[in-house]
Coordinates of C-alpha atoms and ligand atoms in Angstrom, one line a residue:
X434 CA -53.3 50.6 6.7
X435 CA -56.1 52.6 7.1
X436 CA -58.4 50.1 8.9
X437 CA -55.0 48.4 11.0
X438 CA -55.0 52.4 11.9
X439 CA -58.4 52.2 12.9
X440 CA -57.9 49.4 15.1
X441 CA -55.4 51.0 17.1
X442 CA -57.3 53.7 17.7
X443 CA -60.5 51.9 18.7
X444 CA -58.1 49.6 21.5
X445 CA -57.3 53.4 23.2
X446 CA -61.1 52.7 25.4
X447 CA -59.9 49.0 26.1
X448 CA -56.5 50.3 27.1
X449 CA -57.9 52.5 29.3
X450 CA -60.7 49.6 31.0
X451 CA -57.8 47.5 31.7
X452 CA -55.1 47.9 34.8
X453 CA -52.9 45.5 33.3
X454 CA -52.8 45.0 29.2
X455 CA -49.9 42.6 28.4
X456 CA -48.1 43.3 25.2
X457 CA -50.6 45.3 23.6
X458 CA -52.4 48.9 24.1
X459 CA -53.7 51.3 22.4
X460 CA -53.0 54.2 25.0
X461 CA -52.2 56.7 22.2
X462 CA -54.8 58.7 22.2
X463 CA -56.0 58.4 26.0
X464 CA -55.8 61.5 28.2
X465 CA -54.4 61.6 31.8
X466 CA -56.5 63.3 34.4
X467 CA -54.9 66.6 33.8
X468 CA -55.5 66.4 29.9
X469 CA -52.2 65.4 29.0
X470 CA -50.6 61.9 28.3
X471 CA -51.9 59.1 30.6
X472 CA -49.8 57.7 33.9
X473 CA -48.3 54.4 33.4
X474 CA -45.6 52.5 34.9
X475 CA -43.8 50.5 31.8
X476 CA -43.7 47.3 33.7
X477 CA -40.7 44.2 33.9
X478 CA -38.3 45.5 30.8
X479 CA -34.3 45.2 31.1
X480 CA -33.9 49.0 31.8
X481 CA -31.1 50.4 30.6
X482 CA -31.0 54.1 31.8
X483 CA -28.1 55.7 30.8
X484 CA -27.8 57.3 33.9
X485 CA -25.3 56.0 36.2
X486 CA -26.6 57.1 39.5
X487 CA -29.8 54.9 38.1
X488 CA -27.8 51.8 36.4
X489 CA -28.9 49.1 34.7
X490 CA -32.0 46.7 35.9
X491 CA -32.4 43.6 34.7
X492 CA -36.0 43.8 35.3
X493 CA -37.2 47.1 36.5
X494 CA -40.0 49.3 35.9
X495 CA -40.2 53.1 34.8
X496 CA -42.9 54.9 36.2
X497 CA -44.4 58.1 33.9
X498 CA -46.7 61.1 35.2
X499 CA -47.2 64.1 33.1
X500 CA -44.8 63.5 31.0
X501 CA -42.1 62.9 33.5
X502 CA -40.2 60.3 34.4
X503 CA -41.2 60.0 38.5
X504 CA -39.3 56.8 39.4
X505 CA -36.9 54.3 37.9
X506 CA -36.9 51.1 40.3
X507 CA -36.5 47.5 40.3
X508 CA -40.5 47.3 41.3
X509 CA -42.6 50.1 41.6
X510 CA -46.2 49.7 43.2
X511 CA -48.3 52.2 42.0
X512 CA -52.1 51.1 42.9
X513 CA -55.2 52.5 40.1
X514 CA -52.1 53.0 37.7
X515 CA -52.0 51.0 33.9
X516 CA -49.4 49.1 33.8
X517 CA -47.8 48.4 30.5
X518 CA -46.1 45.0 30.2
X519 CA -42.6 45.5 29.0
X520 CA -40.9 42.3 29.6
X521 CA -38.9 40.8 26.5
X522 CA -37.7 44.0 26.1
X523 CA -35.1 47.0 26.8
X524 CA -36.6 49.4 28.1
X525 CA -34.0 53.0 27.7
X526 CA -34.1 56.3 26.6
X527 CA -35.0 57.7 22.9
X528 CA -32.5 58.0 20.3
X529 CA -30.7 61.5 20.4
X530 CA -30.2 62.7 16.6
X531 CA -27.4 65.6 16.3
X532 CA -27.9 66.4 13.2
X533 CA -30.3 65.4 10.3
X534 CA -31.5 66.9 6.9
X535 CA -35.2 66.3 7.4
X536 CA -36.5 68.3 4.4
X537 CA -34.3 66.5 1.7
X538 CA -36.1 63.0 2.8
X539 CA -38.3 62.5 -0.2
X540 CA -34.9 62.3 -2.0
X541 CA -34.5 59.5 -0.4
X542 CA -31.9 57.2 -2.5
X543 CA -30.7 59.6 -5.1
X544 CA -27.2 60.0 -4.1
X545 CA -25.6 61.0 -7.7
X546 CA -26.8 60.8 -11.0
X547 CA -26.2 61.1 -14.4
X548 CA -25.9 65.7 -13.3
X549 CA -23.2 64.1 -11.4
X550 CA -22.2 63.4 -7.7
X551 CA -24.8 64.3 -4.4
X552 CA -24.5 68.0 -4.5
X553 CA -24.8 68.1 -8.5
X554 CA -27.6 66.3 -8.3
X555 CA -29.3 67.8 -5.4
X556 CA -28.9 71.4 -6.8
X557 CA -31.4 71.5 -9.5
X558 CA -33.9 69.7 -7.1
X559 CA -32.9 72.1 -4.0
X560 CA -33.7 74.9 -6.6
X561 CA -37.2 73.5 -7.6
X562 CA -38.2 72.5 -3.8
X563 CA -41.4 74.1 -2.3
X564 CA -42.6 74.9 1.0
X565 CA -45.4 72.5 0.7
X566 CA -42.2 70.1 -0.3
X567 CA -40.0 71.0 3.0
X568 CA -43.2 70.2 5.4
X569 CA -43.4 66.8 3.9
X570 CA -39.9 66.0 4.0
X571 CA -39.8 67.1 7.6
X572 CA -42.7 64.7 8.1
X573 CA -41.6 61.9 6.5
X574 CA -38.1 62.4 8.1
X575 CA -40.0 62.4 12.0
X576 CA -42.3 59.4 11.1
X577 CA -38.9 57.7 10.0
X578 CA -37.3 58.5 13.3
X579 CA -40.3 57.6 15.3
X580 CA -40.1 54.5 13.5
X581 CA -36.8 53.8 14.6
X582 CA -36.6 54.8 18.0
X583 CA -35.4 58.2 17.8
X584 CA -36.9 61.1 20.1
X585 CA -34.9 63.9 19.7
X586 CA -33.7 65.4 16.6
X587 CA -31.7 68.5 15.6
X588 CA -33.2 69.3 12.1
X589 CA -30.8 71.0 9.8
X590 CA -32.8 72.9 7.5
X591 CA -30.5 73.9 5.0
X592 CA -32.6 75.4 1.9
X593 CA -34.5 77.4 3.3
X594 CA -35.4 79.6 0.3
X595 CA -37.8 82.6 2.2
X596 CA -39.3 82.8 5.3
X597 CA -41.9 80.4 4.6
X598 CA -39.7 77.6 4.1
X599 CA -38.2 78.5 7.5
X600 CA -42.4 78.3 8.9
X601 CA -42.8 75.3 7.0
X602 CA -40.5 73.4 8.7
X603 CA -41.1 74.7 11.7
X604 CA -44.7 73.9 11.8
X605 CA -44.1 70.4 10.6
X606 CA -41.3 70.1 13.3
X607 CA -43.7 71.1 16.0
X608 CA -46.4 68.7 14.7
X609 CA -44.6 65.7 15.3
X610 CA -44.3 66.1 18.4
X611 CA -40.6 65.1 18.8
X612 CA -38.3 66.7 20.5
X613 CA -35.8 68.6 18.6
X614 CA -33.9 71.8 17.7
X615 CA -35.0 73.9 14.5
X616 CA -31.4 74.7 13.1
X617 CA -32.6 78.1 11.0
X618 CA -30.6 77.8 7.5
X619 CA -30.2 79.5 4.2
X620 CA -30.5 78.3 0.5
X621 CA -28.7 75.5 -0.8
X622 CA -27.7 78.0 -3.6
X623 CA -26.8 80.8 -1.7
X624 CA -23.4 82.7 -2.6
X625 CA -20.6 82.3 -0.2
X626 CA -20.2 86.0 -0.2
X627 CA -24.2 86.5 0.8
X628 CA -25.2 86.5 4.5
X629 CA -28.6 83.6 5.5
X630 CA -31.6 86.0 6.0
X631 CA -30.9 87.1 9.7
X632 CA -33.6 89.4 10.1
X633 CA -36.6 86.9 9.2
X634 CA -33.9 84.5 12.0
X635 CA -34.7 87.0 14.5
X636 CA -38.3 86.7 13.5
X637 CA -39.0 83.0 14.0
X638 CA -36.8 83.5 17.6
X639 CA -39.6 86.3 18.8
X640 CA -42.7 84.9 17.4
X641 CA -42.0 81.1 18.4
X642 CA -39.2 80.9 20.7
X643 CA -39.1 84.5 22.7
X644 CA -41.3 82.6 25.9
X645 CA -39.8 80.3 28.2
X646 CA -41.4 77.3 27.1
X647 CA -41.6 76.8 23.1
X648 CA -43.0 73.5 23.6
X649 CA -40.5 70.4 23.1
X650 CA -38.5 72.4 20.2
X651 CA -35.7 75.0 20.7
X652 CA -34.5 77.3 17.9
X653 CA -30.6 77.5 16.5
X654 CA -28.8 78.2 13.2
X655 CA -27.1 76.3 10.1
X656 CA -24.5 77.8 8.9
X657 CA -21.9 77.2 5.7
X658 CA -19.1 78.0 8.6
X659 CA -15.4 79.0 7.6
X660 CA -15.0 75.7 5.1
X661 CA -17.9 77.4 2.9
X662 CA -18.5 80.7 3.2
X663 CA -16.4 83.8 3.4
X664 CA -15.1 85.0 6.4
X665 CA -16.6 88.1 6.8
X666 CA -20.1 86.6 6.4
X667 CA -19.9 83.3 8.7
X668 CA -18.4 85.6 11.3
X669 CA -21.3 87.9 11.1
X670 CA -23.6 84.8 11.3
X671 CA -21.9 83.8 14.3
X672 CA -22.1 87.5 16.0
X673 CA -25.6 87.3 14.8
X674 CA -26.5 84.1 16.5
X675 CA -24.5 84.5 19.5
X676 CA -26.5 88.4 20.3
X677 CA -29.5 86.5 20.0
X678 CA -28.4 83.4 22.4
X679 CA -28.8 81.2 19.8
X680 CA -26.7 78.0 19.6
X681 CA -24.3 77.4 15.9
X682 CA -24.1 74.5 13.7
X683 CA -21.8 74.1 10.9
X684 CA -20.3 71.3 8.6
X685 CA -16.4 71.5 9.3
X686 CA -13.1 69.6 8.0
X687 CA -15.5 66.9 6.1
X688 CA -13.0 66.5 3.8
X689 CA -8.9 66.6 3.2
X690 CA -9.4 70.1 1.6
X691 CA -11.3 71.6 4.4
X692 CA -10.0 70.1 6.6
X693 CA -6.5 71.4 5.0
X694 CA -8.0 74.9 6.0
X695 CA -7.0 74.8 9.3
X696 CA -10.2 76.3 10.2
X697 CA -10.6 74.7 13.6
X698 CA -7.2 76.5 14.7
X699 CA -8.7 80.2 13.4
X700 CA -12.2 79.7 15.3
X701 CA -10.5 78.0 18.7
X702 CA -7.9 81.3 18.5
X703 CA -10.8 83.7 18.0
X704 CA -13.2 82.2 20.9
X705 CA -15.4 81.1 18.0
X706 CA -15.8 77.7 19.3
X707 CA -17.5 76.7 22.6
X708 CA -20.5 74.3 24.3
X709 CA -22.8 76.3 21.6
X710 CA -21.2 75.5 18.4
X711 CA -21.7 72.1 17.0
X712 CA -19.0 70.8 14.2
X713 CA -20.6 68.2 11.7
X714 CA -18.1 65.5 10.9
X715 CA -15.0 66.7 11.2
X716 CA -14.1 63.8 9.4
X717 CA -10.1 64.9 8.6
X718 CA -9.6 66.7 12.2
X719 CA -6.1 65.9 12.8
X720 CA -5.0 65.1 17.0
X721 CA -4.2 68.5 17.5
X722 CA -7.4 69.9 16.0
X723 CA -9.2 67.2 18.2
X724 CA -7.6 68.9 21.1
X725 CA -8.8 72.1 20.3
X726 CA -12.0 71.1 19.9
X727 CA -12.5 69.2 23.0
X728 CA -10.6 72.2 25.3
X729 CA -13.4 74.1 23.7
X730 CA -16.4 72.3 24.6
X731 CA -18.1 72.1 21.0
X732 CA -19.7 69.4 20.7
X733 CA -18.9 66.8 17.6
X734 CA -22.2 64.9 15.3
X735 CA -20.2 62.3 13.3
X736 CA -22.2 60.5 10.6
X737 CA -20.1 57.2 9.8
X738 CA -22.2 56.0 6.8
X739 CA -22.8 58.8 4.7
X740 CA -19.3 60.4 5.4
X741 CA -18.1 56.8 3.9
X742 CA -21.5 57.1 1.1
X743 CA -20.2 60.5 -0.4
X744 CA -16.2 60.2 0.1
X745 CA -15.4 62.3 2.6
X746 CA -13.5 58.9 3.8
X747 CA -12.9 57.5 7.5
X748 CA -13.4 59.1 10.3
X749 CA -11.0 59.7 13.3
X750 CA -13.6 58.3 15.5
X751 CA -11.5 56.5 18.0
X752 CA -9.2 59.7 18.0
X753 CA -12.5 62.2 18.9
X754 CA -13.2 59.8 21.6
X755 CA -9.1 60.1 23.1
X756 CA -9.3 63.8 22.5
X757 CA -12.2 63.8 24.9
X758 CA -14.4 65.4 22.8
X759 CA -18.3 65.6 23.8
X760 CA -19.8 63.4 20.7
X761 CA -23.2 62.6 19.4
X762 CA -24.1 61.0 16.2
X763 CA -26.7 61.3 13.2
X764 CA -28.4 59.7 10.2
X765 CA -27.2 63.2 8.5
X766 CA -29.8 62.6 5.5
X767 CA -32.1 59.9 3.3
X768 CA -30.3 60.7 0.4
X769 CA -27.3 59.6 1.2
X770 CA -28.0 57.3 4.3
X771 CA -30.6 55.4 3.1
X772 CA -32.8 55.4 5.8
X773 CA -33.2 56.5 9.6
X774 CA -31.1 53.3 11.6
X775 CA -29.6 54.7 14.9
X776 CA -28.7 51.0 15.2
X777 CA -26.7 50.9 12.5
X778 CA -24.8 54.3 12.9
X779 CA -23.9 52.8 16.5
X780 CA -23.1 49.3 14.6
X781 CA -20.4 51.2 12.0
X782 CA -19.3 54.0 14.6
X783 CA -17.9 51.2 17.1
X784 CA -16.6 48.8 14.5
X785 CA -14.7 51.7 12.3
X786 CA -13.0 52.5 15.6
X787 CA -11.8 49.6 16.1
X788 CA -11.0 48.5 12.5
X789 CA -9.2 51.8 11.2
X790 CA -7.1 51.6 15.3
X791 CA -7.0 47.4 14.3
X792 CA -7.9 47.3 18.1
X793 CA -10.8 45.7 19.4
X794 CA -11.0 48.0 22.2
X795 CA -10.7 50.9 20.7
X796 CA -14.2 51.7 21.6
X797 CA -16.6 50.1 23.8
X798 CA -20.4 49.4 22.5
X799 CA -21.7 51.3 26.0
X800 CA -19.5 54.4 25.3
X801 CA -21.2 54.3 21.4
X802 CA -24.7 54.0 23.3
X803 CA -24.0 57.0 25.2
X804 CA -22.9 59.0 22.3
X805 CA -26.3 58.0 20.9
X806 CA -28.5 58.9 23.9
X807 CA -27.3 60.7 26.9
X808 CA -23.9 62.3 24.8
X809 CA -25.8 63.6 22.1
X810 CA -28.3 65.6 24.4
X811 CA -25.3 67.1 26.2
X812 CA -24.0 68.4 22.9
X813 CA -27.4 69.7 22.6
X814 CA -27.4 71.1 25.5
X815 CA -30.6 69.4 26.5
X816 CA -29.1 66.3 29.1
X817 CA -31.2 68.0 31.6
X818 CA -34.4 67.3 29.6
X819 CA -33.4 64.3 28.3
X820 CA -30.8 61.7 27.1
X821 CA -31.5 59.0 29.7
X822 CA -34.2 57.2 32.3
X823 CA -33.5 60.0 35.1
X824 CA -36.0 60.8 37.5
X825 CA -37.2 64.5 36.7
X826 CA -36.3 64.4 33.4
X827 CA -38.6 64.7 30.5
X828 CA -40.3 60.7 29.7
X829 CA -38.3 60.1 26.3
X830 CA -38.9 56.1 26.5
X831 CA -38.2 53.3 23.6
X832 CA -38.3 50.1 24.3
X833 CA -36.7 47.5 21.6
X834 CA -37.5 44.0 21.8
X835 CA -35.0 41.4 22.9
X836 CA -36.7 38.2 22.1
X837 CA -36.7 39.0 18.0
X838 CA -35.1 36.5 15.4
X839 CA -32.3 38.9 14.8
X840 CA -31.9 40.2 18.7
X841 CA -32.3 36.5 20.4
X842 CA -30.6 35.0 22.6
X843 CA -29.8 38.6 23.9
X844 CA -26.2 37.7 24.9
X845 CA -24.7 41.5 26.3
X846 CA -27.5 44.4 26.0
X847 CA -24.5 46.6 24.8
X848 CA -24.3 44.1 22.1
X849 CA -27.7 43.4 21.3
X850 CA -28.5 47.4 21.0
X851 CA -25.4 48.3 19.3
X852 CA -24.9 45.1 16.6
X853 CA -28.0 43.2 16.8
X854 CA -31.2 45.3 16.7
X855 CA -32.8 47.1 13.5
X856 CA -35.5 50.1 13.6
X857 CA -38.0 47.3 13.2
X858 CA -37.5 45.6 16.6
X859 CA -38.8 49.2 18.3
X860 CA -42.0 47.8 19.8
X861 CA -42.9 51.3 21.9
X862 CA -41.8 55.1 21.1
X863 CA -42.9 57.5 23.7
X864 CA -42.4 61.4 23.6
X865 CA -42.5 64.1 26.2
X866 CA -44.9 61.5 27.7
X867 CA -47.1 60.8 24.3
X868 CA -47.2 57.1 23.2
X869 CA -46.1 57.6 19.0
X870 CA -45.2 53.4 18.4
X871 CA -47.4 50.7 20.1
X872 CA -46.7 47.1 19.5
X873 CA -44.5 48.6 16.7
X874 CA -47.1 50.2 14.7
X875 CA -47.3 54.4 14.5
X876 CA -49.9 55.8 16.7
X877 CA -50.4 59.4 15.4
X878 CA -49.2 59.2 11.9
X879 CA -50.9 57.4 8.3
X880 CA -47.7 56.0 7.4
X881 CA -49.8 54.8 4.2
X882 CA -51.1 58.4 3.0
X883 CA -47.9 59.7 4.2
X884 CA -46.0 57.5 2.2
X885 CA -48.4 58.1 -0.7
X886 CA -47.4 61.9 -1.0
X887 CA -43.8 61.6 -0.1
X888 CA -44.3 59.4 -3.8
X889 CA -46.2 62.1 -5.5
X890 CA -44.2 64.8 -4.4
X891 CA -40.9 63.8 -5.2
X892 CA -42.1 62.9 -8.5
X893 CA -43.0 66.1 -9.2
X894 CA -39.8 67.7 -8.1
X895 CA -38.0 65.5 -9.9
X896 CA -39.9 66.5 -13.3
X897 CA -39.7 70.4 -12.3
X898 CA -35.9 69.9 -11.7
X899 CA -35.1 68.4 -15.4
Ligands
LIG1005 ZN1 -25.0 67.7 7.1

């Protein structure tokens, strides 16, 4: 890997000789005038924006200065500029992630064990995880979601054991250059009585976040929320989070029992719901909570395959979509999950719709694609940055090829995004701008060496856990 790494670094001065480099470039480590990513118009792809004032193109062209996305036409001249060939692909916006356990990725695959089911098993390791452990969790997780397409992603960092668990994933966050939300947690094995550490919260908001520009990454909490912590301390967290104008996420109704709480009625009556408090799952919302929800403007993340991988059982997806409510969806975690496949979380959140409503058109495959791209980034509050090919907005660009064994003959593009493609057809990731997959290789990151710790690490987690 090394030397294929080398070779895509050395095609970066070739890139740059050529106006026109069909199929291959190496631009991810070229400069624009100004110092920051390079102009380029990605050339001939079928666009699909997600923005309906923009629409679809069957063979249009996205044109990309500082890091902004100037123009979405059909043909776009723009003399002196590169040009990168994009034909025999889709050409859309990046994946939007609501929600995602980066720093429990080395874990990757150990659902339950002999200590028992996921959170049994998870506990000892939670307990014996390091800083040094988070970071590379966190990278492993944003290499995975560069891999497959996703550009935004809300990291839910829930063991954070001291403040510098809370700086090591931040760092590693910001390093990736993704875009994403730091969701600011607390220890897997906190009590339910005990508050997260607010004061170190209020910390990380000043030192990283107090300016108007903190980069691509904004900051919000985790919490356990009413289903798993007591009153009087998730309704401090949320006083705490709300005084400091930071948005709330928290896992609600995941199963029968919580859901059995009737939690979603106490925080709607109490104005504890709104556009800046995410629920996870919500897997057993019944209509009437649905209602609630969606009157309140929090935003939903539904995780179809690991709310079916631990039992929480099937979600009322086509019901969230009735209710109205504002839904995005996520990978959740490795652990559990598997690995990192937008694809396939669009694939299962369509077709349990329709199986559990045993109506085909319960959901369509472009209202799954939204909740994947433009949705999530309104539950994010972030559609103005990103979410879909809009003039203005921020240049969050994949492009998936459409001319693969498994994607070809195309047929609908709905189809072929939502029940044909894989991570593996992503052929092109850019960021804020920044090219991070080329001709479906990493850029910026040694998946090798990366891949190499992630091994080591876990391995040693594992043997300090017992
Ligand atoms: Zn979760």
């Amino acid at each position: 890997m090394t030397a294929r790494r080398r070779d895509v670094l050395l095609s970066a001065g070739a890139f740059l000789a050529a106006a026109t480099l069909p199929g291959r470039a190496g631009s991810a480590q070229a400069t624009g005038a100004a110092g920051g990513p390079p102009e380029v118009v990605l050339s001939g792809g079928f666009v699909v924006s997600m923005d309906p004032s923009v629409g679809d193109l069957e063979r249009g062209d996205v044109h990309v200065r500082d890091g902004a996305i100037v123009r979405v036409a059909a043909a776009i001249a723009a003399p002196g500029v590169v040009r990168r060939d994009m034909s025999g692909c889709v050409v859309m916006p990046g994946f939007v992630d609501t929600h995602w356990h980066m720093w429990n990725s080395l874990a990757r695959g150990l659902p339950q064990s002999r200590l028992g089911p996921f959170g049994k098993t998870m506990a000892p390791l939670a307990r014996a995880w390091t800083p040094e452990a988070s970071a590379l969790g966190v990278r492993l997780a944003a290499a995975e979601a560069i891999h497959a397409g996703i550009t935004t992603v809300h990291n839910w960092a829930h063991n954070v054991k001291g403040p510098d668990f809370a700086e090591a994933e931040r760092e590693a966050l910001a390093a990736s250059g993704l875009r994403g939300r730091f969701a600011y947690g607390y220890p897997q094995a906190l009590g339910e009585d005990a508050a997260m550490d607010l004061s170190d919260l209020e910390r990380m908001r000043d030192r990283h976040f107090a300016r108007e520009s903190a980069g691509l990454l904004s900051l919000g909490i985790c919490a356990r929320g009413p289903d798993r912590s007591a009153a009087s301390v998730w309704r401090r967290e949320w006083e705490a989070a709300r005084s400091l104008g930071l948005p709330i996420t928290a896992h609600v109704a995941s199963d029968r029992a919580a859901a059995a709480m009737g939690n979603i009625v106490v925080m709607h009556r109490d104005g504890l719901l709104g556009p800046d408090v995410q629920l996870v799952h919500a897997t057993h919302a019944s209509r009437d909570d649905l209602r609630l929800v969606a009157e309140s403007g929090s935003p939903i993340s539904i995780s179809p395959w690991t709310e079916l991988e631990v039992g929480y059982g099937r979600p009322a997806i086509a019901d969230m979509a009735d209710a109205g409510v504002e839904m995005g969806l996520s990978v959740d975690n490795m652990v559990l999950a598997g690995h990192a496949d937008m694809f396939g979380v669009m694939r299962i959140t369509a077709d349990l719709a329709r199986g559990l409503r045993e109506d085909q058109g319960a959901l369509t495959d472009r209202r799954v694609l939204e909740w994947a791209t433009i949705g999530g980034a309104r539950g994010l509050g972030i559609a103005q940055t990103t979410g879909s090919l809009t003039p203005g907005k921020r240049a969050d660009v994949i492009a998936v090829r459409r001319d693969a064994i498994n994607t070809a003959p195309a047929g609908t593009v709905d189809f072929m995004l939502t029940h044909a493609a894989q991570p593996a057809n992503v052929d092109f990731v850019m960021v804020d701008g920044v090219v991070h997959k080329e001709n479906g290789r990493h850029t910026r990151v040694d998946v090798e060496a990366l891949l190499a710790q992630a091994q080591e690490s876990i391995a040693r987690l594992r043997q300090k856990a017992g």
